Amino acid sequence: MKKLLLATAATALMAGAATAEDIKIGVILGFTGPIESLTPDMAAGAELAMAEVSASGKLLDGSTVTPIRADSTCVDAAAATTAAERLITGEGVKGIMGADCSGVTGAILANAALPNGVVMVSPSATSPGLSTAEDNGLFFRTAPSDARQGVVMADLLKEQGVGSVAISYINSDYGKGLADSFQAAFEAIGGTVTISAAHEVGKGDYSAEVAALASAGGERLVVAGYVDQGGGDIVRAAIDAGAFDTFHFPDGMIGDALPATFGAEIDGSFGQAPGSDNPGYATFVELAGDAFNGQGTYAAESYDAAALILLAMQAAGTSDPAVYKDFIEGVANAPGEPIMPGELGKALEILASGGDVDLVGATGVELVNGGEAAGSYRVVTFKEGNMETVEYR
């Protein structure tokens, strides 16, 4: 398959498709809203890959890459779609690194990217519903689906001897999809879900929600929400009411803001977020240095998402998303020269000479089932007010 795609790319090159240009890539993330503390590191991770490629001077006859940021808000589908349309029709982006939260990602895909034929690679949209969304081969993600996260979370709780939980989930595609996936997996291995109830973001008082959760009971409260709004508010209300003293946090809650806000109040709690212990991850963190937190949630996935777009362009011999979309899986998977963070210039050289690359990247990239990330998870615990990584799955 790779050889066929390379032959197609060669034909495009001979036709003069590759000429130096300033290629604009959209970076659409929730710079405001319920995950705003996560997105600076995510954007910086993606822009690190873009800067690396530009500095190499080896992309499409010396083309440069310019990131253009836009705010998805994470929760406002109309605002996110408007922001994406500005990127596509106003700025002329050739691809989108994003979006972040599942609901706005689906809205952008359906209402902006698909009609305009623009590639999207999301580092963090994890709703199982996106696996079957109409995308014409334009949508990919570097974080695994919550169909897998639900199973990982259920296994972790069962192994810790937790037999019953209450669930509070954000009222969104992400929250509902994850809550349903987890409940099915947990009950399948003998666990009990006492209640699964939605919460909204931006409310001033969550006492009614916490009262219902407390009344149902459970050994631990699973908070499938967002760390900066909604989810964090549920945790605060639960602690203040004495309803729960330990929690389990999925990916939308895993960020530096969580221990910074609650400190030792959540000691003994656990959580997980996409992450990898492959050698590329350590290299990525080193490359981030003091510029941003390379260990930030979804920062590594964002680097890999941007890298996939740019390597696919080189493999295709063009920045036209209608063409390079068909090369993304080829540069993501074996066979080919393994490519780590910091080696994107090397990858561009190999592709330009007709060779194959396999982007290992920061997260051990592997795309399956038409653009889904196989993925792995970093398991964390909270001890003495700090968040510590305990294993990878």
Coordinates of C-alpha atoms in Angstrom, one line a residue:
M1 CA 0.0 0.0 0.0
K2 CA 2.8 2.4 0.9
K3 CA 4.5 1.7 -2.5
L4 CA 1.3 2.6 -4.3
L5 CA 0.9 5.8 -2.4
L6 CA 4.5 6.7 -3.1
A7 CA 4.0 6.2 -6.8
T8 CA 1.0 8.5 -6.7
A9 CA 3.1 11.1 -4.9
A10 CA 5.9 10.8 -7.5
T11 CA 3.3 11.5 -10.2
A12 CA 2.2 14.6 -8.3
L13 CA 5.7 15.8 -8.0
M14 CA 6.4 15.4 -11.7
A15 CA 3.3 17.4 -12.4
G16 CA 4.8 20.2 -10.4
A17 CA 2.6 19.9 -7.3
A18 CA 5.5 20.5 -4.9
T19 CA 6.4 24.2 -4.8
A20 CA 7.6 26.2 -1.8
E21 CA 4.8 27.9 0.1
D22 CA 3.9 29.1 3.5
I23 CA 1.6 26.3 4.7
K24 CA -0.9 27.4 7.4
I25 CA -2.1 24.8 9.9
G26 CA -5.0 25.5 12.2
V27 CA -4.6 24.8 15.9
I28 CA -8.1 24.8 17.3
L29 CA -8.4 24.0 21.0
G30 CA -10.4 25.2 24.0
F31 CA -8.2 28.2 25.0
T32 CA -11.2 29.3 27.1
G33 CA -13.6 27.0 28.8
P34 CA -13.5 23.9 31.0
I35 CA -10.1 22.6 29.9
E36 CA -8.3 25.9 29.4
S37 CA -5.5 24.9 31.8
L38 CA -4.6 21.9 29.5
T39 CA -4.6 23.6 26.1
P40 CA -1.4 25.8 26.3
D41 CA 0.8 22.7 26.5
M42 CA -1.2 21.0 23.8
A43 CA -0.8 24.0 21.4
A44 CA 2.9 24.2 22.3
G45 CA 3.4 20.5 21.5
A46 CA 1.8 20.9 18.1
E47 CA 3.7 24.0 17.3
L48 CA 7.0 22.4 18.4
A49 CA 6.5 19.9 15.5
M50 CA 5.7 22.7 13.1
A51 CA 8.7 24.7 14.1
E52 CA 10.9 21.6 13.8
V53 CA 9.7 21.0 10.2
S54 CA 10.1 24.6 9.2
A55 CA 13.6 24.8 10.6
S56 CA 14.6 21.7 8.6
G57 CA 13.8 23.5 5.3
K58 CA 13.0 20.1 3.9
L59 CA 9.2 20.2 3.5
L60 CA 7.9 20.4 0.0
D61 CA 10.8 22.2 -1.7
G62 CA 11.6 24.4 1.4
S63 CA 8.0 25.3 2.4
T64 CA 7.5 26.8 5.9
V65 CA 4.7 26.1 8.3
T66 CA 2.7 28.7 10.2
P67 CA 0.3 27.7 13.0
I68 CA -2.9 29.7 13.3
R69 CA -4.7 29.4 16.6
A70 CA -8.5 29.4 17.2
D71 CA -10.6 28.9 20.2
S72 CA -13.0 25.8 20.2
T73 CA -14.3 26.7 23.8
C74 CA -14.5 23.0 24.2
V75 CA -18.3 23.1 24.8
D76 CA -19.9 25.6 22.4
A77 CA -20.4 23.8 19.0
A78 CA -21.6 27.0 17.2
A79 CA -18.6 29.0 18.3
A80 CA -16.2 26.2 17.5
T81 CA -17.7 25.8 14.0
T82 CA -17.4 29.5 13.4
A83 CA -13.8 29.5 14.5
A84 CA -13.0 26.6 12.2
E85 CA -14.7 28.2 9.2
R86 CA -12.6 31.3 9.8
L87 CA -9.5 29.1 9.8
I88 CA -10.5 27.4 6.6
T89 CA -12.1 30.1 4.5
G90 CA -10.4 33.1 6.0
E91 CA -6.9 31.9 6.8
G92 CA -6.7 29.2 4.2
V93 CA -5.4 26.5 6.4
K94 CA -4.4 23.2 4.8
G95 CA -5.1 21.1 7.8
I96 CA -6.4 21.3 11.4
M97 CA -4.6 20.1 14.5
G98 CA -7.7 19.6 16.7
A99 CA -10.2 20.0 17.9
D100 CA -10.0 18.9 21.5
C101 CA -13.4 18.1 23.2
S102 CA -15.5 15.5 21.4
G103 CA -18.7 17.5 20.9
V104 CA -17.1 20.4 19.3
T105 CA -14.8 18.1 17.3
G106 CA -17.8 16.4 15.8
A107 CA -19.5 19.7 15.0
I108 CA -16.4 21.1 13.3
L109 CA -16.0 17.9 11.3
A110 CA -19.6 17.8 10.1
N111 CA -20.1 21.5 9.5
A112 CA -16.7 22.9 8.4
A113 CA -14.0 20.3 7.7
L114 CA -16.1 17.8 5.7
P115 CA -17.8 20.3 3.5
N116 CA -14.5 22.0 2.7
G117 CA -12.4 18.8 2.4
V118 CA -10.0 19.7 5.2
V119 CA -8.0 17.1 7.2
M120 CA -8.4 17.1 11.0
V121 CA -6.2 15.2 13.4
S122 CA -7.4 15.5 17.0
P123 CA -5.1 14.8 19.9
S124 CA -7.8 14.5 22.5
A125 CA -11.4 13.9 21.1
T126 CA -12.1 10.5 22.5
S127 CA -15.9 9.9 22.1
P128 CA -16.6 6.4 20.7
G129 CA -19.2 8.1 18.5
L130 CA -16.5 9.7 16.4
S131 CA -15.4 6.3 15.2
T132 CA -18.4 6.0 13.0
A133 CA -18.9 9.7 12.1
E134 CA -19.0 10.5 8.3
D135 CA -15.6 11.9 7.5
N136 CA -14.7 11.0 3.9
G137 CA -11.3 9.8 5.2
L138 CA -10.5 13.3 6.6
F139 CA -10.6 12.6 10.4
F140 CA -7.9 11.0 12.5
R141 CA -7.0 11.0 16.2
T142 CA -3.8 10.3 18.2
A143 CA -5.7 9.6 21.4
P144 CA -7.5 6.3 21.8
S145 CA -11.3 6.0 21.9
D146 CA -13.1 6.0 25.2
A147 CA -14.4 2.6 24.3
R148 CA -10.9 1.5 25.4
Q149 CA -10.5 4.0 28.3
G150 CA -13.7 2.6 29.9
V151 CA -12.2 -0.9 29.9
V152 CA -8.9 0.3 31.3
M153 CA -10.7 2.3 34.1
A154 CA -12.9 -0.6 35.0
D155 CA -9.9 -3.0 35.3
L156 CA -8.0 -0.5 37.4
L157 CA -10.8 -0.1 39.9
K158 CA -11.5 -3.8 40.1
E159 CA -7.8 -4.6 40.7
Q160 CA -7.9 -2.1 43.6
G161 CA -10.7 -3.9 45.2
V162 CA -13.4 -1.3 44.4
G163 CA -16.7 -3.0 44.0
S164 CA -19.1 -0.1 43.7
V165 CA -18.9 3.4 42.3
A166 CA -21.0 6.4 41.6
I167 CA -20.5 8.3 38.3
S168 CA -20.8 12.0 37.7
Y169 CA -20.3 12.9 34.0
I170 CA -20.2 16.1 32.0
N171 CA -23.4 16.4 29.9
S172 CA -21.6 16.1 26.5
D173 CA -20.7 13.6 23.9
Y174 CA -17.5 12.9 25.8
G175 CA -19.0 12.5 29.2
K176 CA -21.9 10.3 28.2
G177 CA -19.8 8.2 25.9
L178 CA -17.2 7.5 28.5
A179 CA -19.7 6.9 31.3
D180 CA -21.6 4.4 29.2
S181 CA -18.4 2.6 28.1
F182 CA -17.1 2.4 31.7
Q183 CA -20.4 1.3 33.2
A184 CA -20.7 -1.5 30.6
A185 CA -17.1 -2.7 31.2
F186 CA -17.3 -2.4 35.1
E187 CA -20.6 -4.3 35.3
A188 CA -19.3 -7.0 33.0
I189 CA -16.5 -7.8 35.5
G190 CA -18.8 -7.8 38.5
G191 CA -18.7 -4.1 39.6
T192 CA -21.8 -2.1 40.6
V193 CA -22.6 1.4 39.4
T194 CA -25.0 2.9 42.0
I195 CA -25.8 6.0 39.9
S196 CA -24.7 7.6 36.7
A197 CA -25.8 11.2 36.6
A198 CA -24.9 14.1 34.3
H199 CA -23.7 17.5 35.5
E200 CA -23.4 20.8 33.6
V201 CA -20.5 23.3 33.4
G202 CA -20.8 26.8 34.8
K203 CA -23.2 26.3 37.6
G204 CA -22.8 28.2 40.8
D205 CA -24.1 25.4 43.1
Y206 CA -23.6 21.6 42.7
S207 CA -25.1 20.6 46.1
A208 CA -28.1 18.9 44.5
E209 CA -26.0 16.8 42.2
V210 CA -23.7 15.8 45.1
A211 CA -26.7 15.0 47.3
A212 CA -28.0 12.5 44.7
L213 CA -24.6 10.9 44.3
A214 CA -24.1 10.6 48.1
S215 CA -27.6 9.1 48.5
A216 CA -26.8 6.4 45.9
G217 CA -23.5 5.7 47.6
G218 CA -20.4 3.9 46.3
E219 CA -16.9 3.3 47.5
R220 CA -15.5 5.8 45.1
L221 CA -16.8 8.7 42.9
V222 CA -15.9 8.6 39.2
V223 CA -15.8 12.1 37.8
A224 CA -15.9 12.0 34.0
G225 CA -15.7 15.8 33.6
Y226 CA -13.4 18.7 32.9
V227 CA -10.9 19.9 35.4
D228 CA -11.4 23.6 35.1
Q229 CA -15.2 23.7 35.2
G230 CA -17.9 21.3 36.1
G231 CA -15.8 18.3 37.1
G232 CA -13.6 20.3 39.5
D233 CA -16.8 21.9 41.0
I234 CA -18.3 18.4 41.6
V235 CA -15.1 17.3 43.4
R236 CA -15.1 20.5 45.6
A237 CA -18.8 20.1 46.5
A238 CA -18.3 16.3 47.3
I239 CA -15.4 17.0 49.6
D240 CA -17.1 19.9 51.3
A241 CA -20.2 17.8 51.9
G242 CA -18.2 14.8 53.2
A243 CA -19.9 12.7 50.5
F244 CA -16.8 11.1 49.1
D245 CA -13.1 11.2 50.1
T246 CA -11.6 9.3 47.2
F247 CA -12.2 9.7 43.5
H248 CA -11.3 8.2 40.1
F249 CA -10.4 10.7 37.3
P250 CA -10.5 10.0 33.6
D251 CA -8.5 12.0 31.1
G252 CA -10.5 15.3 31.1
M253 CA -9.6 15.7 34.8
I254 CA -6.0 14.9 34.6
G255 CA -3.9 18.1 34.6
D256 CA -1.7 20.2 36.8
A257 CA -4.7 22.2 37.9
L258 CA -6.1 19.2 39.8
P259 CA -3.4 18.7 42.4
A260 CA -2.8 22.5 42.5
T261 CA -6.5 23.0 43.4
F262 CA -7.1 20.2 45.8
G263 CA -3.7 19.2 47.1
A264 CA -3.8 16.5 49.8
E265 CA -7.7 16.6 49.8
I266 CA -7.7 14.0 47.0
D267 CA -4.9 11.8 48.3
G268 CA -5.6 8.1 47.6
S269 CA -7.5 8.9 44.4
F270 CA -6.5 7.5 41.0
G271 CA -6.9 8.3 37.4
Q272 CA -5.7 7.7 33.9
A273 CA -5.0 9.7 30.7
P274 CA -3.5 8.7 27.3
G275 CA 0.2 8.4 27.7
S276 CA 3.2 6.3 26.7
D277 CA 6.4 5.1 28.2
N278 CA 8.0 4.6 24.8
P279 CA 11.5 6.2 24.4
G280 CA 10.0 8.9 22.2
Y281 CA 8.0 10.3 25.1
A282 CA 11.2 11.0 27.2
T283 CA 12.8 12.7 24.1
F284 CA 9.7 14.9 23.6
V285 CA 9.7 16.0 27.2
E286 CA 13.4 16.9 26.9
L287 CA 12.7 18.8 23.7
A288 CA 9.9 20.8 25.5
G289 CA 12.4 21.8 28.1
D290 CA 11.4 24.9 30.0
A291 CA 9.3 26.2 27.1
F292 CA 6.2 24.2 28.2
N293 CA 5.3 21.1 30.2
G294 CA 6.0 18.2 27.9
Q295 CA 4.3 15.9 30.4
G296 CA 1.1 17.9 30.2
T297 CA -2.0 16.0 29.3
Y298 CA -2.3 15.6 25.5
A299 CA 0.8 17.6 24.8
A300 CA 2.6 14.6 23.3
E301 CA -0.5 13.6 21.3
S302 CA -0.6 17.1 19.9
Y303 CA 3.0 16.9 18.7
D304 CA 2.3 13.6 17.0
A305 CA -1.0 15.0 15.4
A306 CA 0.8 17.9 13.8
A307 CA 3.7 15.7 12.7
L308 CA 1.3 13.3 11.0
I309 CA -0.2 16.1 8.9
L310 CA 3.2 17.4 7.8
L311 CA 4.8 14.0 7.0
A312 CA 1.7 13.0 5.1
M313 CA 2.1 16.2 3.0
Q314 CA 5.7 15.2 2.2
A315 CA 4.7 11.7 1.3
A316 CA 2.0 12.9 -1.0
G317 CA 4.1 15.6 -2.5
T318 CA 1.5 18.3 -1.9
S319 CA -0.2 20.2 0.8
D320 CA -3.6 19.5 -0.8
P321 CA -5.7 17.7 1.9
A322 CA -7.7 15.9 -0.8
V323 CA -4.5 14.2 -1.7
Y324 CA -2.4 13.9 1.5
K325 CA -5.3 12.5 3.6
D326 CA -4.6 9.1 1.9
F327 CA -1.0 9.1 3.2
I328 CA -1.5 9.7 6.9
E329 CA -1.9 6.1 7.9
G330 CA 1.1 5.2 5.7
V331 CA 3.5 7.5 7.6
A332 CA 2.0 6.5 11.0
N333 CA 2.5 2.8 10.7
A334 CA 5.2 0.2 9.8
P335 CA 7.0 -0.6 7.6
G336 CA 9.4 2.2 7.5
E337 CA 12.3 3.9 9.3
P338 CA 11.2 4.6 12.9
I339 CA 10.9 8.3 13.6
M340 CA 11.2 9.8 17.0
P341 CA 10.6 13.4 18.2
G342 CA 13.4 15.7 16.9
E343 CA 13.8 13.5 13.8
L344 CA 11.1 15.0 11.6
G345 CA 13.7 16.6 9.3
K346 CA 15.2 13.1 8.8
A347 CA 11.8 11.7 8.0
L348 CA 11.2 14.4 5.4
E349 CA 14.5 13.5 3.7
I350 CA 13.6 9.8 3.6
L351 CA 10.1 10.5 2.1
A352 CA 11.6 12.9 -0.5
S353 CA 13.9 10.2 -1.7
G354 CA 11.0 7.7 -2.0
G355 CA 11.6 5.8 1.3
D356 CA 9.1 4.8 4.0
V357 CA 8.8 6.2 7.5
D358 CA 7.0 4.9 10.6
L359 CA 6.2 7.8 13.0
V360 CA 6.8 6.4 16.5
G361 CA 6.7 9.9 17.8
A362 CA 6.1 10.9 21.4
T363 CA 3.2 8.4 22.0
G364 CA 4.1 5.3 20.0
V365 CA 1.7 6.3 17.1
E366 CA -0.2 3.4 15.6
L367 CA -3.4 4.0 13.6
V368 CA -6.0 1.3 13.2
N369 CA -9.5 1.0 11.8
G370 CA -9.3 3.9 9.5
G371 CA -7.5 6.5 11.6
E372 CA -8.1 5.4 15.2
A373 CA -5.2 5.5 17.7
A374 CA -4.4 2.1 19.3
G375 CA -3.0 4.1 22.2
S376 CA -1.9 3.4 25.8
Y377 CA -2.7 5.0 29.1
R378 CA -0.7 6.6 31.9
V379 CA -2.1 5.6 35.3
V380 CA -1.7 8.2 38.1
T381 CA -2.3 8.4 41.8
F382 CA -2.4 11.3 44.2
K383 CA -0.1 11.3 47.2
E384 CA 0.9 14.0 49.6
G385 CA -0.7 16.6 47.4
N386 CA 1.1 15.5 44.2
M387 CA 0.1 13.6 41.1
E388 CA 2.4 10.7 40.4
T389 CA 2.6 8.2 37.5
V390 CA 2.5 4.7 38.7
E391 CA 2.3 2.6 35.5
Y392 CA 1.3 2.5 31.8
R393 CA -1.3 0.3 30.2

